[in-house]
Amino acid sequence: AAGAAGQEKQLAPTLLSFFIYNPKLGPKEGEEEKKILFYHPNEVEKNEKIRNVGLCEAIVQFTRTFSPTKPAKSLHTQKNRQFFHEPEENFWMVMVVRNPIIEKHKDGKPVYEYQEEELLDKVYSSVLQQCYSMYKLFNEKKLKAMEDGGVKVLKERLEKFFHRTLHLQSCDLLDVFCGISFFPLDKMTYLKIQSFINRMEESLNIVKYTAFLYNDQLIWSGLEQDDMRILYKYLTTSLFPRHMEPELAGRDSPIRAEMPGNLQHYGRFLTGPLNLNDPETKCRFPKIFVNTDDTYEELHLIVYKAMSAAVCFMIDASIPPTLEFCRKLDSIVGPQLTVLASDICEQYNINKRISGAEKEPQFKFIYFNHMNLAEKSTIHMRKTPSVSLASVHPDLMKILGDINSDFSRVDEDEEIIVKAMSDYWVVGKKSDQRELYVILNQKNVNLIEVNEEVKKLCATQFNNIFFLD
């Protein structure tokens, strides 16, 4: 069957290589290898690494002639696309992504057709910039300062960091926004959480900032927005998926061995000590760096979870958390967070019942608010570890990306309606720092009817915050 004509297979885009270099580190001939600070995949032959880095250097230098102030962002070739980012002077990050392929069979032999126009520059450039932001969250001193402390140390840090975090799954419009999904809550439950945070910050007086999440969605954060956005990405795509657990196998079977006199609870550390009963256990927490533009604070990140609720306590890095502190945190936070988690769950279920059983709507949407970074998508299915899957055809996702690129070219509010393939309509609205993208699937409708449908959606889902009529 494989040899039969007409059989087509689609191969998704893949990450071919990712590297970081600094042309100033190996300026002389024969020293080219010194420029390379990190290269993935590492098993690539040395000369090929040098050749690839040299090529990027040449492209960047050559394009500077035409645009001295704005360096090259991407290079399109038949088989792949290269993305360049210079986060700090002379430090270049490069990502090479293979174009998607359609594999056909001709006379029993596979023939590959590269889809040159499918990848969106803006999406992958955003992914590349976020790689740097994430690195900056976990590593002090920028790349430049490390240069003074020795290139060897910098290479080790980059290796350790990117080795863990480098995976390129399906990238789309959500990567451009890098937003935060907020958990919808009634006022009473929100106040309970607020008072819980205030109590915890008071009892554990070394806590500087707190963030509270439920079901991988944010409810409260004391951090600056830009720091929270990157921390949120780390928690939801890296830390939480690594700790997937059978969420509560029945209330009567505690997950942990109880300490005498301890209220039964389901709290546990996702970062830090594995076993609080072991006096030898290490209380090591990851360090993060926030407010890097002005005050530059170094913090320990303590992530503690009970059922579906997770709370992040950030404490000053100059105070090393002791086992005694961890036990105190566990005994205070554990029982209260467990009760709070079941309260939120109960309230959530009541609200779901009131709003009625959801039947599959005829539209799917992505919403993003630039002011508070709130994002909401009914297009993406539940993330499995580090993957967020779009439940619509890639062609439609590409149209969304194209509309977004159009929006970013102008400052005015606007609306774009596209008739896509068979019975699909795609609508993009931009109004007052907010963007809404809707995919409708209805037979035999015209432009006016599509517009009416979107108006209805805005009225029900967004309380008419789009006044663009």
CSV table of C-alpha atoms in Angstrom, one decimal:
chain,number,residue,atom,x,y,z
A,1,ALA,CA,0.0,0.0,0.0
A,2,ALA,CA,2.9,2.3,0.7
A,3,GLY,CA,3.9,2.3,-2.9
A,4,ALA,CA,0.4,3.2,-4.1
A,5,ALA,CA,0.2,6.5,-5.9
A,6,GLY,CA,-1.7,9.3,-4.3
A,7,GLN,CA,-0.8,8.3,-0.8
A,8,GLU,CA,0.2,11.5,1.0
A,9,LYS,CA,1.8,11.8,4.4
A,10,GLN,CA,2.2,15.1,6.1
A,11,LEU,CA,5.4,15.6,8.2
A,12,ALA,CA,5.2,18.4,10.8
A,13,PRO,CA,8.0,21.0,11.2
A,14,THR,CA,10.9,19.9,13.4
A,15,LEU,CA,13.7,21.6,15.2
A,16,LEU,CA,16.9,20.8,13.2
A,17,SER,CA,19.3,22.8,15.4
A,18,PHE,CA,19.6,25.5,18.0
A,19,PHE,CA,22.8,27.3,18.8
A,20,ILE,CA,24.2,30.3,20.6
A,21,TYR,CA,27.4,32.1,19.5
A,22,ASN,CA,29.5,35.2,20.0
A,23,PRO,CA,31.6,36.3,17.0
A,24,LYS,CA,33.9,38.2,19.3
A,25,LEU,CA,35.1,35.1,21.1
A,26,GLY,CA,37.0,33.6,18.1
A,27,PRO,CA,37.9,36.4,15.8
A,28,LYS,CA,41.1,34.8,14.3
A,29,GLU,CA,41.2,32.1,11.7
A,30,GLY,CA,41.4,28.6,13.2
A,31,GLU,CA,39.7,29.8,16.4
A,32,GLU,CA,36.1,29.6,15.0
A,33,GLU,CA,35.1,26.9,17.4
A,34,LYS,CA,35.6,29.3,20.4
A,35,LYS,CA,32.6,31.4,19.1
A,36,ILE,CA,30.2,28.5,19.8
A,37,LEU,CA,28.7,28.7,23.3
A,38,PHE,CA,26.0,26.1,22.9
A,39,TYR,CA,25.0,23.8,20.0
A,40,HIS,CA,22.1,21.3,19.8
A,41,PRO,CA,22.2,18.6,18.7
A,42,ASN,CA,25.7,18.2,20.2
A,43,GLU,CA,26.7,15.1,18.2
A,44,VAL,CA,27.0,17.2,15.0
A,45,GLU,CA,30.5,17.0,13.6
A,46,LYS,CA,32.7,20.0,14.7
A,47,ASN,CA,33.3,21.3,11.2
A,48,GLU,CA,29.6,21.3,10.4
A,49,LYS,CA,28.9,23.3,13.6
A,50,ILE,CA,31.6,25.9,12.6
A,51,ARG,CA,30.2,26.0,9.0
A,52,ASN,CA,26.6,26.6,10.2
A,53,VAL,CA,27.6,29.3,12.7
A,54,GLY,CA,29.8,30.9,10.0
A,55,LEU,CA,26.9,31.0,7.6
A,56,CYS,CA,24.7,32.8,10.1
A,57,GLU,CA,27.4,35.3,10.9
A,58,ALA,CA,27.8,36.0,7.2
A,59,ILE,CA,24.0,36.4,6.7
A,60,VAL,CA,23.7,38.8,9.6
A,61,GLN,CA,26.7,40.9,8.4
A,62,PHE,CA,25.6,40.9,4.8
A,63,THR,CA,22.0,42.1,5.7
A,64,ARG,CA,23.4,44.8,8.0
A,65,THR,CA,24.5,46.6,4.8
A,66,PHE,CA,20.8,47.2,3.9
A,67,SER,CA,19.5,47.7,7.4
A,68,PRO,CA,22.1,48.8,9.8
A,69,THR,CA,19.7,49.4,12.7
A,70,LYS,CA,17.4,46.4,12.4
A,71,PRO,CA,19.3,43.1,12.1
A,72,ALA,CA,18.0,40.1,10.2
A,73,LYS,CA,15.3,38.1,11.9
A,74,SER,CA,14.9,35.1,9.6
A,75,LEU,CA,16.1,33.5,6.5
A,76,HIS,CA,13.8,31.4,4.3
A,77,THR,CA,15.1,28.5,2.2
A,78,GLN,CA,13.4,25.7,0.4
A,79,LYS,CA,14.0,23.1,3.1
A,80,ASN,CA,14.1,25.1,6.3
A,81,ARG,CA,13.9,28.4,8.0
A,82,GLN,CA,16.4,30.1,10.3
A,83,PHE,CA,15.6,32.5,13.0
A,84,PHE,CA,18.1,34.9,14.5
A,85,HIS,CA,17.8,36.8,17.8
A,86,GLU,CA,20.5,39.0,19.4
A,87,PRO,CA,19.3,39.4,23.0
A,88,GLU,CA,22.5,41.1,24.1
A,89,GLU,CA,25.2,42.7,22.1
A,90,ASN,CA,27.2,40.2,20.1
A,91,PHE,CA,25.3,37.2,21.6
A,92,TRP,CA,23.3,35.5,18.9
A,93,MET,CA,20.7,32.8,19.4
A,94,VAL,CA,19.8,30.9,16.2
A,95,MET,CA,17.0,28.3,15.7
A,96,VAL,CA,16.8,26.3,12.5
A,97,VAL,CA,13.4,24.7,11.8
A,98,ARG,CA,12.7,22.3,9.0
A,99,ASN,CA,9.7,23.2,6.8
A,100,PRO,CA,6.7,20.9,6.9
A,101,ILE,CA,6.9,18.2,4.2
A,102,ILE,CA,4.3,16.4,2.1
A,103,GLU,CA,5.6,12.9,1.3
A,104,LYS,CA,4.2,11.4,-1.9
A,105,HIS,CA,5.0,8.2,-3.6
A,106,LYS,CA,5.9,8.1,-7.3
A,107,ASP,CA,6.8,4.8,-8.9
A,108,GLY,CA,7.2,3.3,-5.5
A,109,LYS,CA,9.7,5.9,-4.4
A,110,PRO,CA,9.0,8.6,-1.8
A,111,VAL,CA,9.1,12.1,-3.1
A,112,TYR,CA,9.3,15.0,-0.7
A,113,GLU,CA,7.6,18.4,-1.2
A,114,TYR,CA,8.7,21.1,1.2
A,115,GLN,CA,5.9,23.5,2.2
A,116,GLU,CA,7.9,26.8,2.1
A,117,GLU,CA,5.2,29.2,3.1
A,118,GLU,CA,3.7,27.4,6.1
A,119,LEU,CA,5.8,28.6,9.0
A,120,LEU,CA,5.1,31.9,10.5
A,121,ASP,CA,8.1,34.1,11.3
A,122,LYS,CA,6.4,35.9,14.2
A,123,VAL,CA,5.5,32.6,16.0
A,124,TYR,CA,9.0,31.2,15.9
A,125,SER,CA,10.7,34.5,16.6
A,126,SER,CA,8.5,34.7,19.7
A,127,VAL,CA,9.5,31.2,20.8
A,128,LEU,CA,13.2,32.2,20.4
A,129,GLN,CA,12.8,35.3,22.5
A,130,GLN,CA,11.0,33.3,25.2
A,131,CYS,CA,13.9,30.9,25.3
A,132,TYR,CA,16.1,33.8,26.4
A,133,SER,CA,13.5,35.2,28.9
A,134,MET,CA,13.3,31.7,30.5
A,135,TYR,CA,17.1,31.5,30.7
A,136,LYS,CA,17.2,34.9,32.3
A,137,LEU,CA,14.6,33.8,34.9
A,138,PHE,CA,16.8,31.0,36.2
A,139,ASN,CA,20.3,32.5,35.7
A,140,GLU,CA,21.8,35.5,37.3
A,141,LYS,CA,24.2,37.7,35.4
A,142,LYS,CA,23.4,38.1,31.8
A,143,LEU,CA,25.5,36.4,29.2
A,144,LYS,CA,27.7,39.5,29.0
A,145,ALA,CA,28.7,39.4,32.6
A,146,MET,CA,29.4,35.7,32.4
A,147,GLU,CA,31.9,36.5,29.7
A,148,ASP,CA,34.0,38.2,32.4
A,149,GLY,CA,33.5,35.2,34.8
A,150,GLY,CA,34.8,32.8,32.1
A,151,VAL,CA,33.3,31.4,29.0
A,152,LYS,CA,33.6,27.8,30.4
A,153,VAL,CA,31.1,28.6,33.2
A,154,LEU,CA,28.7,30.2,30.7
A,155,LYS,CA,28.9,27.2,28.4
A,156,GLU,CA,28.1,24.8,31.3
A,157,ARG,CA,25.1,26.9,32.4
A,158,LEU,CA,23.7,27.1,28.8
A,159,GLU,CA,24.2,23.3,28.4
A,160,LYS,CA,22.5,22.5,31.7
A,161,PHE,CA,19.6,24.9,31.1
A,162,PHE,CA,18.8,24.2,27.4
A,163,HIS,CA,19.4,20.5,27.7
A,164,ARG,CA,16.3,20.4,29.9
A,165,THR,CA,14.1,23.0,28.3
A,166,LEU,CA,14.6,22.6,24.6
A,167,HIS,CA,11.7,20.9,23.0
A,168,LEU,CA,9.8,22.4,20.1
A,169,GLN,CA,6.3,21.2,19.8
A,170,SER,CA,3.4,22.6,17.8
A,171,CYS,CA,3.9,26.3,17.9
A,172,ASP,CA,1.1,28.7,17.0
A,173,LEU,CA,-0.5,32.0,17.8
A,174,LEU,CA,-0.5,31.3,21.6
A,175,ASP,CA,3.3,31.4,21.5
A,176,VAL,CA,3.1,34.9,20.1
A,177,PHE,CA,0.9,36.1,23.0
A,178,CYS,CA,2.7,34.0,25.7
A,179,GLY,CA,-0.3,34.9,27.9
A,180,ILE,CA,-1.7,33.7,31.1
A,181,SER,CA,-4.9,31.6,31.5
A,182,PHE,CA,-6.9,32.9,34.5
A,183,PHE,CA,-9.2,30.7,36.5
A,184,PRO,CA,-12.8,32.0,36.7
A,185,LEU,CA,-13.9,32.5,40.3
A,186,ASP,CA,-16.8,33.9,42.3
A,187,LYS,CA,-16.1,36.8,44.7
A,188,MET,CA,-16.4,34.7,47.9
A,189,THR,CA,-13.9,32.1,46.9
A,190,TYR,CA,-11.5,34.7,45.6
A,191,LEU,CA,-11.6,36.5,49.0
A,192,LYS,CA,-10.9,33.1,50.8
A,193,ILE,CA,-7.8,32.7,48.6
A,194,GLN,CA,-6.8,36.3,49.3
A,195,SER,CA,-7.1,35.9,53.0
A,196,PHE,CA,-5.2,32.5,52.8
A,197,ILE,CA,-2.3,34.3,51.1
A,198,ASN,CA,-2.3,37.1,53.6
A,199,ARG,CA,-2.3,34.6,56.5
A,200,MET,CA,0.5,32.5,54.9
A,201,GLU,CA,2.7,35.6,54.2
A,202,GLU,CA,2.2,36.6,57.9
A,203,SER,CA,3.0,33.2,59.4
A,204,LEU,CA,6.0,32.5,57.0
A,205,ASN,CA,7.3,36.0,57.4
A,206,ILE,CA,10.2,35.6,55.0
A,207,VAL,CA,7.9,35.2,52.0
A,208,LYS,CA,8.4,38.1,49.5
A,209,TYR,CA,5.9,37.2,46.7
A,210,THR,CA,3.2,34.6,46.3
A,211,ALA,CA,1.4,33.2,43.3
A,212,PHE,CA,-1.7,30.9,43.5
A,213,LEU,CA,-2.8,28.6,40.7
A,214,TYR,CA,-5.6,26.1,40.3
A,215,ASN,CA,-5.9,23.6,37.5
A,216,ASP,CA,-2.8,25.1,35.9
A,217,GLN,CA,-4.6,28.5,35.7
A,218,LEU,CA,-3.6,31.6,37.6
A,219,ILE,CA,-5.8,33.1,40.3
A,220,TRP,CA,-3.5,35.5,42.2
A,221,SER,CA,0.1,36.8,41.7
A,222,GLY,CA,2.2,39.3,43.6
A,223,LEU,CA,4.9,39.4,40.9
A,224,GLU,CA,5.4,41.9,38.1
A,225,GLN,CA,3.5,40.9,35.0
A,226,ASP,CA,6.5,40.2,32.8
A,227,ASP,CA,8.1,38.0,35.4
A,228,MET,CA,4.8,36.1,36.1
A,229,ARG,CA,4.3,35.5,32.4
A,230,ILE,CA,7.6,33.6,32.1
A,231,LEU,CA,7.2,31.8,35.5
A,232,TYR,CA,3.7,30.8,34.4
A,233,LYS,CA,5.1,29.3,31.2
A,234,TYR,CA,7.7,27.4,33.2
A,235,LEU,CA,5.2,26.0,35.7
A,236,THR,CA,2.6,25.0,33.1
A,237,THR,CA,4.9,23.5,30.4
A,238,SER,CA,7.7,22.2,32.5
A,239,LEU,CA,7.2,21.8,36.3
A,240,PHE,CA,3.6,20.7,36.6
A,241,PRO,CA,3.7,18.1,33.7
A,242,ARG,CA,6.7,16.5,35.3
A,243,HIS,CA,4.6,15.9,38.5
A,244,MET,CA,1.4,14.6,37.0
A,245,GLU,CA,-0.2,12.5,39.6
A,246,PRO,CA,-3.3,10.4,40.1
A,247,GLU,CA,-5.2,13.4,41.5
A,248,LEU,CA,-6.7,12.1,44.7
A,249,ALA,CA,-7.6,8.5,44.5
A,250,GLY,CA,-10.5,8.8,46.8
A,251,ARG,CA,-10.7,11.1,49.9
A,252,ASP,CA,-10.1,8.3,52.3
A,253,SER,CA,-6.7,7.2,51.0
A,254,PRO,CA,-4.1,9.8,52.0
A,255,ILE,CA,-1.2,10.0,49.6
A,256,ARG,CA,1.4,10.5,52.4
A,257,ALA,CA,2.5,8.8,55.6
A,258,GLU,CA,0.9,11.0,58.2
A,259,MET,CA,3.0,12.5,61.0
A,260,PRO,CA,1.3,12.0,64.4
A,261,GLY,CA,-1.1,14.8,65.4
A,262,ASN,CA,-1.0,16.1,61.8
A,263,LEU,CA,-4.3,17.0,60.2
A,264,GLN,CA,-4.9,14.7,57.2
A,265,HIS,CA,-3.9,16.7,54.1
A,266,TYR,CA,-2.6,16.2,50.6
A,267,GLY,CA,0.1,18.8,50.4
A,268,ARG,CA,3.5,18.2,49.0
A,269,PHE,CA,6.5,20.1,47.7
A,270,LEU,CA,7.0,20.1,43.9
A,271,THR,CA,10.4,21.9,44.4
A,272,GLY,CA,12.6,21.2,47.4
A,273,PRO,CA,12.6,18.4,49.9
A,274,LEU,CA,11.3,15.0,48.8
A,275,ASN,CA,10.8,13.5,52.2
A,276,LEU,CA,10.2,15.7,55.3
A,277,ASN,CA,10.6,12.8,57.7
A,278,ASP,CA,14.2,12.2,56.6
A,279,PRO,CA,16.6,14.4,58.6
A,280,GLU,CA,19.2,14.1,55.9
A,281,THR,CA,16.9,15.4,53.1
A,282,LYS,CA,18.1,18.4,51.1
A,283,CYS,CA,16.1,21.6,51.2
A,284,ARG,CA,17.4,22.9,47.9
A,285,PHE,CA,15.0,25.1,45.9
A,286,PRO,CA,15.5,26.5,42.4
A,287,LYS,CA,16.6,30.2,42.3
A,288,ILE,CA,14.9,32.7,40.1
A,289,PHE,CA,15.7,36.2,39.2
A,290,VAL,CA,13.0,38.8,38.9
A,291,ASN,CA,12.7,42.6,38.3
A,292,THR,CA,15.9,42.2,36.2
A,293,ASP,CA,15.6,45.6,34.7
A,294,ASP,CA,15.9,47.6,37.9
A,295,THR,CA,16.3,46.1,41.4
A,296,TYR,CA,17.3,42.6,40.3
A,297,GLU,CA,16.0,40.3,43.0
A,298,GLU,CA,17.3,36.8,43.6
A,299,LEU,CA,14.7,34.5,45.1
A,300,HIS,CA,14.1,30.8,46.1
A,301,LEU,CA,11.1,29.3,44.3
A,302,ILE,CA,9.0,27.1,46.6
A,303,VAL,CA,6.2,25.4,44.8
A,304,TYR,CA,3.7,23.5,47.0
A,305,LYS,CA,0.7,21.7,45.8
A,306,ALA,CA,-2.4,20.1,47.3
A,307,MET,CA,-4.9,18.4,44.9
A,308,SER,CA,-5.3,20.8,42.0
A,309,ALA,CA,-4.2,23.9,43.8
A,310,ALA,CA,-0.6,25.0,43.7
A,311,VAL,CA,1.0,27.9,45.6
A,312,CYS,CA,4.4,29.5,44.8
A,313,PHE,CA,6.2,31.2,47.7
A,314,MET,CA,9.2,33.2,46.7
A,315,ILE,CA,11.6,34.0,49.5
A,316,ASP,CA,14.8,36.1,49.5
A,317,ALA,CA,17.7,34.0,48.3
A,318,SER,CA,20.0,35.3,51.0
A,319,ILE,CA,17.9,33.2,53.5
A,320,PRO,CA,18.5,29.5,52.9
A,321,PRO,CA,15.3,27.6,53.7
A,322,THR,CA,15.9,25.0,56.5
A,323,LEU,CA,14.3,21.6,57.0
A,324,GLU,CA,12.6,23.2,60.0
A,325,PHE,CA,11.1,25.9,57.8
A,326,CYS,CA,9.9,23.4,55.3
A,327,ARG,CA,8.2,21.3,58.0
A,328,LYS,CA,6.6,24.4,59.4
A,329,LEU,CA,5.4,25.4,55.9
A,330,ASP,CA,4.0,21.9,55.3
A,331,SER,CA,2.1,21.8,58.6
A,332,ILE,CA,0.6,25.3,58.2
A,333,VAL,CA,0.0,25.4,54.4
A,334,GLY,CA,-0.9,21.7,53.8
A,335,PRO,CA,-4.2,21.4,55.7
A,336,GLN,CA,-5.4,24.9,54.7
A,337,LEU,CA,-4.6,24.5,51.1
A,338,THR,CA,-6.3,21.1,51.0
A,339,VAL,CA,-9.5,22.6,52.3
A,340,LEU,CA,-9.2,25.5,50.0
A,341,ALA,CA,-8.7,23.3,47.0
A,342,SER,CA,-11.9,21.3,47.7
A,343,ASP,CA,-13.8,24.6,48.2
A,344,ILE,CA,-12.7,25.9,44.8
A,345,CYS,CA,-13.5,22.5,43.2
A,346,GLU,CA,-17.0,22.6,44.7
A,347,GLN,CA,-17.7,26.1,43.7
A,348,TYR,CA,-16.4,25.4,40.2
A,349,ASN,CA,-18.8,22.5,39.8
A,350,ILE,CA,-21.7,24.5,41.1
A,351,ASN,CA,-21.0,27.3,38.5
A,352,LYS,CA,-20.7,24.7,35.8
A,353,ARG,CA,-24.1,23.3,36.7
A,354,ILE,CA,-25.7,26.7,36.7
A,355,SER,CA,-24.3,27.6,33.3
A,356,GLY,CA,-25.7,24.4,31.9
A,357,ALA,CA,-24.2,21.5,30.1
A,358,GLU,CA,-22.0,22.7,27.3
A,359,LYS,CA,-22.8,21.3,23.9
A,360,GLU,CA,-20.2,21.5,21.2
A,361,PRO,CA,-20.5,25.1,20.0
A,362,GLN,CA,-20.3,25.9,16.4
A,363,PHE,CA,-17.4,28.3,17.0
A,364,LYS,CA,-13.9,28.1,18.6
A,365,PHE,CA,-12.0,31.2,19.7
A,366,ILE,CA,-8.8,32.6,21.0
A,367,TYR,CA,-8.9,35.7,23.1
A,368,PHE,CA,-6.0,37.8,24.4
A,369,ASN,CA,-5.8,41.0,26.4
A,370,HIS,CA,-2.5,42.9,26.2
A,371,MET,CA,-3.1,44.8,29.4
A,372,ASN,CA,-3.3,41.9,31.9
A,373,LEU,CA,-1.9,39.2,29.6
A,374,ALA,CA,-5.2,37.2,30.0
A,375,GLU,CA,-5.6,34.5,27.3
A,376,LYS,CA,-8.4,32.1,26.7
A,377,SER,CA,-8.6,29.5,24.0
A,378,THR,CA,-11.2,26.9,23.2
A,379,ILE,CA,-9.1,25.8,20.2
A,380,HIS,CA,-6.4,24.2,22.3
A,381,MET,CA,-7.0,20.9,23.9
A,382,ARG,CA,-5.6,20.1,27.4
A,383,LYS,CA,-1.8,20.2,27.4
A,384,THR,CA,-0.1,16.9,27.8
A,385,PRO,CA,3.4,17.4,29.2
A,386,SER,CA,4.7,20.4,27.4
A,387,VAL,CA,2.4,20.1,24.4
A,388,SER,CA,-0.6,22.2,23.6
A,389,LEU,CA,-2.5,20.8,20.7
A,390,ALA,CA,-4.7,22.8,18.4
A,391,SER,CA,-7.9,21.0,17.6
A,392,VAL,CA,-8.4,22.7,14.2
A,393,HIS,CA,-6.7,22.3,10.8
A,394,PRO,CA,-3.1,23.8,10.6
A,395,ASP,CA,-4.3,25.9,7.6
A,396,LEU,CA,-6.8,27.7,9.9
A,397,MET,CA,-4.1,28.2,12.6
A,398,LYS,CA,-2.0,29.8,9.9
A,399,ILE,CA,-4.8,32.2,8.9
A,400,LEU,CA,-5.1,33.2,12.6
A,401,GLY,CA,-1.3,34.0,12.6
A,402,ASP,CA,-1.6,36.0,9.4
A,403,ILE,CA,-4.5,38.1,10.8
A,404,ASN,CA,-2.4,38.7,13.9
A,405,SER,CA,0.5,39.9,11.8
A,406,ASP,CA,-1.8,42.3,10.0
A,407,PHE,CA,-3.1,43.6,13.3
A,408,SER,CA,0.4,44.3,14.6
A,409,ARG,CA,1.2,46.5,11.6
A,410,VAL,CA,-1.4,49.1,12.5
A,411,ASP,CA,-2.4,50.8,15.8
A,412,GLU,CA,-6.0,51.3,15.0
A,413,ASP,CA,-8.8,49.0,16.0
A,414,GLU,CA,-10.0,46.8,13.2
A,415,GLU,CA,-11.8,43.7,12.1
A,416,ILE,CA,-10.9,41.1,9.4
A,417,ILE,CA,-13.2,38.4,8.1
A,418,VAL,CA,-11.8,35.6,6.0
A,419,LYS,CA,-13.7,32.9,4.1
A,420,ALA,CA,-11.5,29.8,4.5
A,421,MET,CA,-11.8,26.3,3.1
A,422,SER,CA,-15.2,24.4,3.0
A,423,ASP,CA,-17.7,26.2,5.2
A,424,TYR,CA,-15.1,27.7,7.5
A,425,TRP,CA,-15.0,31.4,8.4
A,426,VAL,CA,-12.3,33.1,10.4
A,427,VAL,CA,-12.9,36.4,12.1
A,428,GLY,CA,-10.3,38.6,13.8
A,429,LYS,CA,-11.2,41.6,16.0
A,430,LYS,CA,-8.8,44.0,17.6
A,431,SER,CA,-10.2,46.6,20.0
A,432,ASP,CA,-8.6,48.6,22.7
A,433,GLN,CA,-5.6,46.3,23.5
A,434,ARG,CA,-7.7,43.2,23.1
A,435,GLU,CA,-7.7,40.6,20.3
A,436,LEU,CA,-10.3,38.0,19.5
A,437,TYR,CA,-10.0,35.3,16.8
A,438,VAL,CA,-13.1,33.2,16.0
A,439,ILE,CA,-13.3,30.1,13.8
A,440,LEU,CA,-16.9,29.4,12.7
A,441,ASN,CA,-18.0,26.3,10.8
A,442,GLN,CA,-21.5,26.8,9.3
A,443,LYS,CA,-23.0,25.8,6.0
A,444,ASN,CA,-24.4,28.4,3.6
A,445,VAL,CA,-23.9,31.5,5.6
A,446,ASN,CA,-23.0,35.0,4.3
A,447,LEU,CA,-20.9,37.8,5.7
A,448,ILE,CA,-23.8,39.5,7.5
A,449,GLU,CA,-24.8,36.3,9.3
A,450,VAL,CA,-21.2,35.6,10.3
A,451,ASN,CA,-21.0,39.0,11.7
A,452,GLU,CA,-24.2,38.4,13.7
A,453,GLU,CA,-22.8,35.2,15.1
A,454,VAL,CA,-19.6,36.9,16.3
A,455,LYS,CA,-21.7,39.7,18.0
A,456,LYS,CA,-23.7,37.0,19.9
A,457,LEU,CA,-20.4,35.4,21.0
A,458,CYS,CA,-19.1,38.7,22.3
A,459,ALA,CA,-22.3,39.3,24.2
A,460,THR,CA,-22.3,35.9,25.9
A,461,GLN,CA,-18.7,35.2,26.4
A,462,PHE,CA,-17.2,38.7,26.9
A,463,ASN,CA,-20.0,40.9,28.3
A,464,ASN,CA,-19.8,43.1,25.3
A,465,ILE,CA,-16.2,44.3,25.8
A,466,PHE,CA,-15.8,44.6,22.1
A,467,PHE,CA,-17.6,47.8,21.2
A,468,LEU,CA,-16.4,47.8,17.6
A,469,ASP,CA,-19.7,48.1,15.8
